[in-house]
Amino acid sequence: MATKAALVYCEGNFAGLDGKTAHGLVRFCEAFKIKAVIDSQLAGNDAGLLLDGISNGIPIVADLATALALKGPPVTTFIYGMAPATGLYGDADRRALLAAMAAGLDLVSGMREFLNEDPEFAAAAAQHNVSIRDVRRPPDLKDLHLFNGSIATASCVRIAVLGTDGAIGKRTTATLLVQALNESGIHAVLVCTGQTGLIQGGRYGIPLDAIPSQFCSGEVEAAVVGAYRSEKPAVIVIEGQGALSHPAYLSSSFILRGSQPQAVVLQHAPARRQLSDFPFIPMPTPASEIKLIESFAPTRVIGLTLNHEGMDDAEVSAAIALYSAELAIPVTDAVCRAPAALVAMVLRAFPELCTPANPKP
């Protein structure tokens, strides 16, 4: 079946951290063909060129009418591409979403407000014969899982991609790590823990921060065990959320407890000085985060991956050299360095995965 064409709404935020859902969809999406991004402040740009310096043919346009007039397959879906800390819609957002429904588009959103429960949106969906998918809606209580120890049956390498902050690139690095491993002949699958990965088409995962805390570890465990039983991969990569040291988020603790990873890859932004949504709190160092992770759980940090925001290529190279020497672990940037470095990072920690095609580094 052909992939549905979709528009991503990211008005005023594609250049900022709150546009991270749009960023993920522009970089990678199995569930939809992204036809355009809507952000009037950046209209006329190529989304990939603006984001990563590489053109991907996804235009940024000013409004819905312009997007619908683009040539190519007809659009069926309107994706809300922002992730503000509040998880709430503004008045302009609501107007844009209702206009998309009036144009006959289905809605997909990962916000904390559930549009299906909003009388205005429920009525509009019925009137225009369109659907609403609230990605962050958790399962019913009767369908949630408590931790039960079944993670011990997932007898493969499990790697969590954690970070020193939120909105720092953990999902992107996790996605690229899985792609690199599969392309090298090592069967790997991704377990998503956030709304963006699920919108992208992730086969395994949960909207972790929407789950009641009593069930978080169990839901992570169930997602990882489900992925293992379905595919028997050599490696399962678990997308991280927030940071273990972050004062506002506990998601990393549930990921470590539920998935019980043998290893962690840590994502860090060297140029970031304060936590993204909490500018009054300084960023932790990779060394302090590694110490905390390895004290909290029986695991080891096997590598550091960098987010190059605010850095040029020479600064990235310098940071790689600096952290490699300081931490005595492999360091790379998953976006702007060769994927072979990610594979080598894993093979160095797990030589049993080596094959003639992937000899030990």
mmCIF file of C-alpha atoms in Angstrom, residues 17-226:
data_model
loop_
_atom_site.group_PDB
_atom_site.id
_atom_site.type_symbol
_atom_site.label_atom_id
_atom_site.label_comp_id
_atom_site.label_asym_id
_atom_site.label_seq_id
_atom_site.Cartn_x
_atom_site.Cartn_y
_atom_site.Cartn_z
ATOM 1 C CA LEU A 17 13.898 23.094 19.988
ATOM 2 C CA ASP A 18 10.091 22.881 20.212
ATOM 3 C CA GLY A 19 10.083 21.841 16.558
ATOM 4 C CA LYS A 20 11.739 18.524 17.383
ATOM 5 C CA THR A 21 8.773 16.438 16.197
ATOM 6 C CA ALA A 22 8.925 18.162 12.802
ATOM 7 C CA HIS A 23 12.699 17.694 12.759
ATOM 8 C CA GLY A 24 12.346 13.967 13.312
ATOM 9 C CA LEU A 25 9.722 13.596 10.595
ATOM 10 C CA VAL A 26 11.804 15.560 8.083
ATOM 11 C CA ARG A 27 14.829 13.373 8.786
ATOM 12 C CA PHE A 28 13.069 10.016 8.784
ATOM 13 C CA CYS A 29 9.504 8.775 8.438
ATOM 14 C CA GLU A 30 8.259 5.339 7.437
ATOM 15 C CA ALA A 31 4.557 5.937 8.082
ATOM 16 C CA PHE A 32 4.130 9.012 5.853
ATOM 17 C CA LYS A 33 5.674 10.759 2.888
ATOM 18 C CA ILE A 34 6.300 14.259 4.232
ATOM 19 C CA LYS A 35 5.284 16.648 1.465
ATOM 20 C CA ALA A 36 5.895 19.992 3.199
ATOM 21 C CA VAL A 37 6.436 21.770 6.496
ATOM 22 C CA ILE A 38 4.273 24.785 7.365
ATOM 23 C CA ASP A 39 6.166 27.633 9.060
ATOM 24 C CA SER A 40 5.563 31.109 7.655
ATOM 25 C CA GLN A 41 8.744 32.469 9.280
ATOM 26 C CA LEU A 42 10.942 30.159 7.184
ATOM 27 C CA ALA A 43 8.873 29.804 4.002
ATOM 28 C CA GLY A 44 10.923 29.273 0.867
ATOM 29 C CA ASN A 45 13.601 27.122 2.498
ATOM 30 C CA ASP A 46 14.336 23.433 2.006
ATOM 31 C CA ALA A 47 13.667 21.713 5.351
ATOM 32 C CA GLY A 48 16.618 19.341 5.122
ATOM 33 C CA LEU A 49 19.027 22.064 4.063
ATOM 34 C CA LEU A 50 17.959 24.250 6.960
ATOM 35 C CA LEU A 51 18.121 21.424 9.483
ATOM 36 C CA ASP A 52 21.202 19.435 8.459
ATOM 37 C CA GLY A 53 22.761 21.294 5.525
ATOM 38 C CA ILE A 54 21.567 18.605 3.083
ATOM 39 C CA SER A 55 18.646 19.246 0.733
ATOM 40 C CA ASN A 56 15.882 16.640 0.971
ATOM 41 C CA GLY A 57 13.259 18.221 -1.299
ATOM 42 C CA ILE A 58 10.790 18.939 1.503
ATOM 43 C CA PRO A 59 9.787 22.606 1.150
ATOM 44 C CA ILE A 60 8.844 24.898 4.004
ATOM 45 C CA VAL A 61 5.729 26.842 3.035
ATOM 46 C CA ALA A 62 3.789 29.721 4.530
ATOM 47 C CA ASP A 63 0.342 28.223 4.961
ATOM 48 C CA LEU A 64 -2.046 25.352 4.368
ATOM 49 C CA ALA A 65 -3.326 26.683 1.054
ATOM 50 C CA THR A 66 0.195 26.822 -0.390
ATOM 51 C CA ALA A 67 0.938 23.324 0.865
ATOM 52 C CA LEU A 68 -2.231 21.879 -0.644
ATOM 53 C CA ALA A 69 -1.409 23.483 -4.001
ATOM 54 C CA LEU A 70 1.934 21.677 -4.298
ATOM 55 C CA LYS A 71 2.252 19.160 -7.108
ATOM 56 C CA GLY A 72 2.391 15.468 -6.363
ATOM 57 C CA PRO A 73 0.271 12.926 -4.493
ATOM 58 C CA PRO A 74 -2.716 14.408 -2.673
ATOM 59 C CA VAL A 75 -2.206 15.052 1.014
ATOM 60 C CA THR A 76 -4.311 12.990 3.418
ATOM 61 C CA THR A 77 -2.831 13.859 6.824
ATOM 62 C CA PHE A 78 -1.967 16.940 8.876
ATOM 63 C CA ILE A 79 0.638 16.288 11.590
ATOM 64 C CA TYR A 80 1.129 18.640 14.509
ATOM 65 C CA GLY A 81 4.919 18.932 14.513
ATOM 66 C CA MET A 82 5.672 20.804 17.722
ATOM 67 C CA ALA A 83 6.455 19.582 21.233
ATOM 68 C CA PRO A 84 6.202 22.462 23.728
ATOM 69 C CA ALA A 85 6.935 21.580 27.345
ATOM 70 C CA THR A 86 3.332 22.317 28.334
ATOM 71 C CA GLY A 87 1.902 19.857 25.816
ATOM 72 C CA LEU A 88 -0.972 22.294 25.221
ATOM 73 C CA TYR A 89 -2.365 23.919 22.060
ATOM 74 C CA GLY A 90 -2.543 27.676 21.526
ATOM 75 C CA ASP A 91 -5.499 29.404 19.880
ATOM 76 C CA ALA A 92 -3.650 29.692 16.564
ATOM 77 C CA ASP A 93 -2.857 25.972 16.687
ATOM 78 C CA ARG A 94 -6.514 25.105 17.152
ATOM 79 C CA ARG A 95 -7.536 27.280 14.212
ATOM 80 C CA ALA A 96 -4.900 25.654 11.992
ATOM 81 C CA LEU A 97 -5.979 22.147 12.986
ATOM 82 C CA LEU A 98 -9.656 22.896 12.387
ATOM 83 C CA ALA A 99 -8.822 24.402 8.987
ATOM 84 C CA ALA A 100 -6.945 21.224 8.069
ATOM 85 C CA MET A 101 -9.958 19.118 9.040
ATOM 86 C CA ALA A 102 -12.226 21.362 6.962
ATOM 87 C CA ALA A 103 -9.877 20.655 4.036
ATOM 88 C CA GLY A 104 -10.514 16.939 4.518
ATOM 89 C CA LEU A 105 -7.259 16.017 6.270
ATOM 90 C CA ASP A 106 -6.888 13.501 9.068
ATOM 91 C CA LEU A 107 -5.082 14.790 12.172
ATOM 92 C CA VAL A 108 -2.125 13.229 13.973
ATOM 93 C CA SER A 109 -0.808 14.809 17.162
ATOM 94 C CA GLY A 110 1.393 13.869 20.079
ATOM 95 C CA MET A 111 0.244 16.597 22.458
ATOM 96 C CA ARG A 112 -1.059 16.004 25.965
ATOM 97 C CA GLU A 113 -4.449 17.465 25.102
ATOM 98 C CA PHE A 114 -6.517 14.763 23.402
ATOM 99 C CA LEU A 115 -8.430 16.219 20.472
ATOM 100 C CA ASN A 116 -10.785 13.252 20.362
ATOM 101 C CA GLU A 117 -12.093 14.364 23.747
ATOM 102 C CA ASP A 118 -12.620 17.987 22.649
ATOM 103 C CA PRO A 119 -16.274 18.512 21.623
ATOM 104 C CA GLU A 120 -15.345 21.031 18.920
ATOM 105 C CA PHE A 121 -12.844 18.684 17.299
ATOM 106 C CA ALA A 122 -15.029 15.601 17.675
ATOM 107 C CA ALA A 123 -17.841 17.457 15.910
ATOM 108 C CA ALA A 124 -15.507 18.661 13.154
ATOM 109 C CA ALA A 125 -14.200 15.131 12.607
ATOM 110 C CA ALA A 126 -17.739 13.864 12.164
ATOM 111 C CA GLN A 127 -18.725 16.763 9.936
ATOM 112 C CA HIS A 128 -15.749 16.408 7.583
ATOM 113 C CA ASN A 129 -15.456 12.608 7.819
ATOM 114 C CA VAL A 130 -11.835 12.697 8.996
ATOM 115 C CA SER A 131 -10.000 10.906 11.789
ATOM 116 C CA ILE A 132 -7.993 12.122 14.782
ATOM 117 C CA ARG A 133 -5.076 10.141 16.180
ATOM 118 C CA ASP A 134 -3.937 11.213 19.651
ATOM 119 C CA VAL A 135 -0.565 9.486 19.754
ATOM 120 C CA ARG A 136 0.087 10.272 23.395
ATOM 121 C CA ARG A 137 -3.084 8.650 24.645
ATOM 122 C CA PRO A 138 -2.027 5.804 26.965
ATOM 123 C CA PRO A 139 -3.658 2.354 26.879
ATOM 124 C CA ASP A 140 -6.589 1.714 29.177
ATOM 125 C CA LEU A 141 -5.589 0.858 32.742
ATOM 126 C CA LYS A 142 -6.645 -2.747 32.267
ATOM 127 C CA ASP A 143 -4.159 -3.076 29.412
ATOM 128 C CA LEU A 144 -1.122 -1.593 31.195
ATOM 129 C CA HIS A 145 1.745 -3.772 32.379
ATOM 130 C CA LEU A 146 3.438 -3.908 35.757
ATOM 131 C CA PHE A 147 7.104 -4.909 35.779
ATOM 132 C CA ASN A 148 7.243 -8.716 35.997
ATOM 133 C CA GLY A 149 10.844 -9.705 35.279
ATOM 134 C CA SER A 150 10.175 -10.926 31.750
ATOM 135 C CA ILE A 151 12.983 -8.663 30.521
ATOM 136 C CA ALA A 152 15.322 -11.522 31.457
ATOM 137 C CA THR A 153 13.913 -13.491 28.517
ATOM 138 C CA ALA A 154 15.044 -10.859 25.994
ATOM 139 C CA SER A 155 18.409 -12.500 25.486
ATOM 140 C CA CYS A 156 19.971 -9.999 23.133
ATOM 141 C CA VAL A 157 22.143 -6.909 23.466
ATOM 142 C CA ARG A 158 20.062 -4.006 24.784
ATOM 143 C CA ILE A 159 21.396 -0.466 24.397
ATOM 144 C CA ALA A 160 19.637 2.619 25.758
ATOM 145 C CA VAL A 161 20.400 5.970 24.154
ATOM 146 C CA LEU A 162 20.218 8.430 27.050
ATOM 147 C CA GLY A 163 21.207 12.088 27.193
ATOM 148 C CA THR A 164 22.356 14.995 29.306
ATOM 149 C CA ASP A 165 19.168 16.980 28.537
ATOM 150 C CA GLY A 166 15.821 16.794 26.793
ATOM 151 C CA ALA A 167 15.446 17.722 23.098
ATOM 152 C CA ILE A 168 19.096 16.863 22.530
ATOM 153 C CA GLY A 169 18.885 14.286 19.725
ATOM 154 C CA LYS A 170 18.467 10.944 21.474
ATOM 155 C CA ARG A 171 15.767 9.711 19.106
ATOM 156 C CA THR A 172 17.757 10.750 16.034
ATOM 157 C CA THR A 173 20.887 9.006 17.291
ATOM 158 C CA ALA A 174 18.908 5.891 18.243
ATOM 159 C CA THR A 175 17.317 5.780 14.774
ATOM 160 C CA LEU A 176 20.657 6.231 13.009
ATOM 161 C CA LEU A 177 22.292 3.617 15.243
ATOM 162 C CA VAL A 178 19.629 1.050 14.328
ATOM 163 C CA GLN A 179 19.963 1.897 10.633
ATOM 164 C CA ALA A 180 23.765 1.610 10.777
ATOM 165 C CA LEU A 181 23.659 -1.758 12.521
ATOM 166 C CA ASN A 182 21.132 -3.189 10.070
ATOM 167 C CA GLU A 183 23.080 -1.903 7.084
ATOM 168 C CA SER A 184 26.188 -3.617 8.457
ATOM 169 C CA GLY A 185 24.358 -6.930 8.740
ATOM 170 C CA ILE A 186 23.571 -6.858 12.469
ATOM 171 C CA HIS A 187 19.819 -7.245 13.010
ATOM 172 C CA ALA A 188 18.679 -4.387 15.243
ATOM 173 C CA VAL A 189 15.289 -2.940 16.167
ATOM 174 C CA LEU A 190 14.256 0.295 17.835
ATOM 175 C CA VAL A 191 11.884 0.646 20.776
ATOM 176 C CA CYS A 192 10.420 4.157 20.798
ATOM 177 C CA THR A 193 9.467 5.864 24.039
ATOM 178 C CA GLY A 194 8.113 9.173 22.698
ATOM 179 C CA GLN A 195 5.416 10.461 20.412
ATOM 180 C CA THR A 196 7.679 11.398 17.495
ATOM 181 C CA GLY A 197 9.021 7.884 17.035
ATOM 182 C CA LEU A 198 5.493 6.502 17.063
ATOM 183 C CA ILE A 199 4.345 9.063 14.466
ATOM 184 C CA GLN A 200 7.348 8.166 12.309
ATOM 185 C CA GLY A 201 6.026 4.617 12.163
ATOM 186 C CA GLY A 202 7.875 2.905 15.010
ATOM 187 C CA ARG A 203 6.648 -0.674 15.297
ATOM 188 C CA TYR A 204 7.498 -1.029 18.975
ATOM 189 C CA GLY A 205 7.095 1.515 21.696
ATOM 190 C CA ILE A 206 4.975 3.563 24.055
ATOM 191 C CA PRO A 207 4.363 7.249 24.841
ATOM 192 C CA LEU A 208 6.257 6.868 28.111
ATOM 193 C CA ASP A 209 5.555 10.240 29.676
ATOM 194 C CA ALA A 210 1.804 9.655 29.293
ATOM 195 C CA ILE A 211 1.873 6.395 31.293
ATOM 196 C CA PRO A 212 0.986 6.416 35.031
ATOM 197 C CA SER A 213 4.272 6.100 36.917
ATOM 198 C CA GLN A 214 3.343 2.783 38.558
ATOM 199 C CA PHE A 215 3.310 1.148 35.113
ATOM 200 C CA CYS A 216 6.220 2.920 33.392
ATOM 201 C CA SER A 217 8.894 0.300 34.056
ATOM 202 C CA GLY A 218 6.507 -2.478 33.126
ATOM 203 C CA GLU A 219 5.448 -0.796 29.905
ATOM 204 C CA VAL A 220 9.084 -0.328 28.853
ATOM 205 C CA GLU A 221 9.772 -3.959 29.733
ATOM 206 C CA ALA A 222 6.732 -5.158 27.768
ATOM 207 C CA ALA A 223 7.704 -3.114 24.684
ATOM 208 C CA VAL A 224 11.261 -4.475 24.676
ATOM 209 C CA VAL A 225 10.146 -8.060 25.289
ATOM 210 C CA GLY A 226 7.521 -7.721 22.559
#
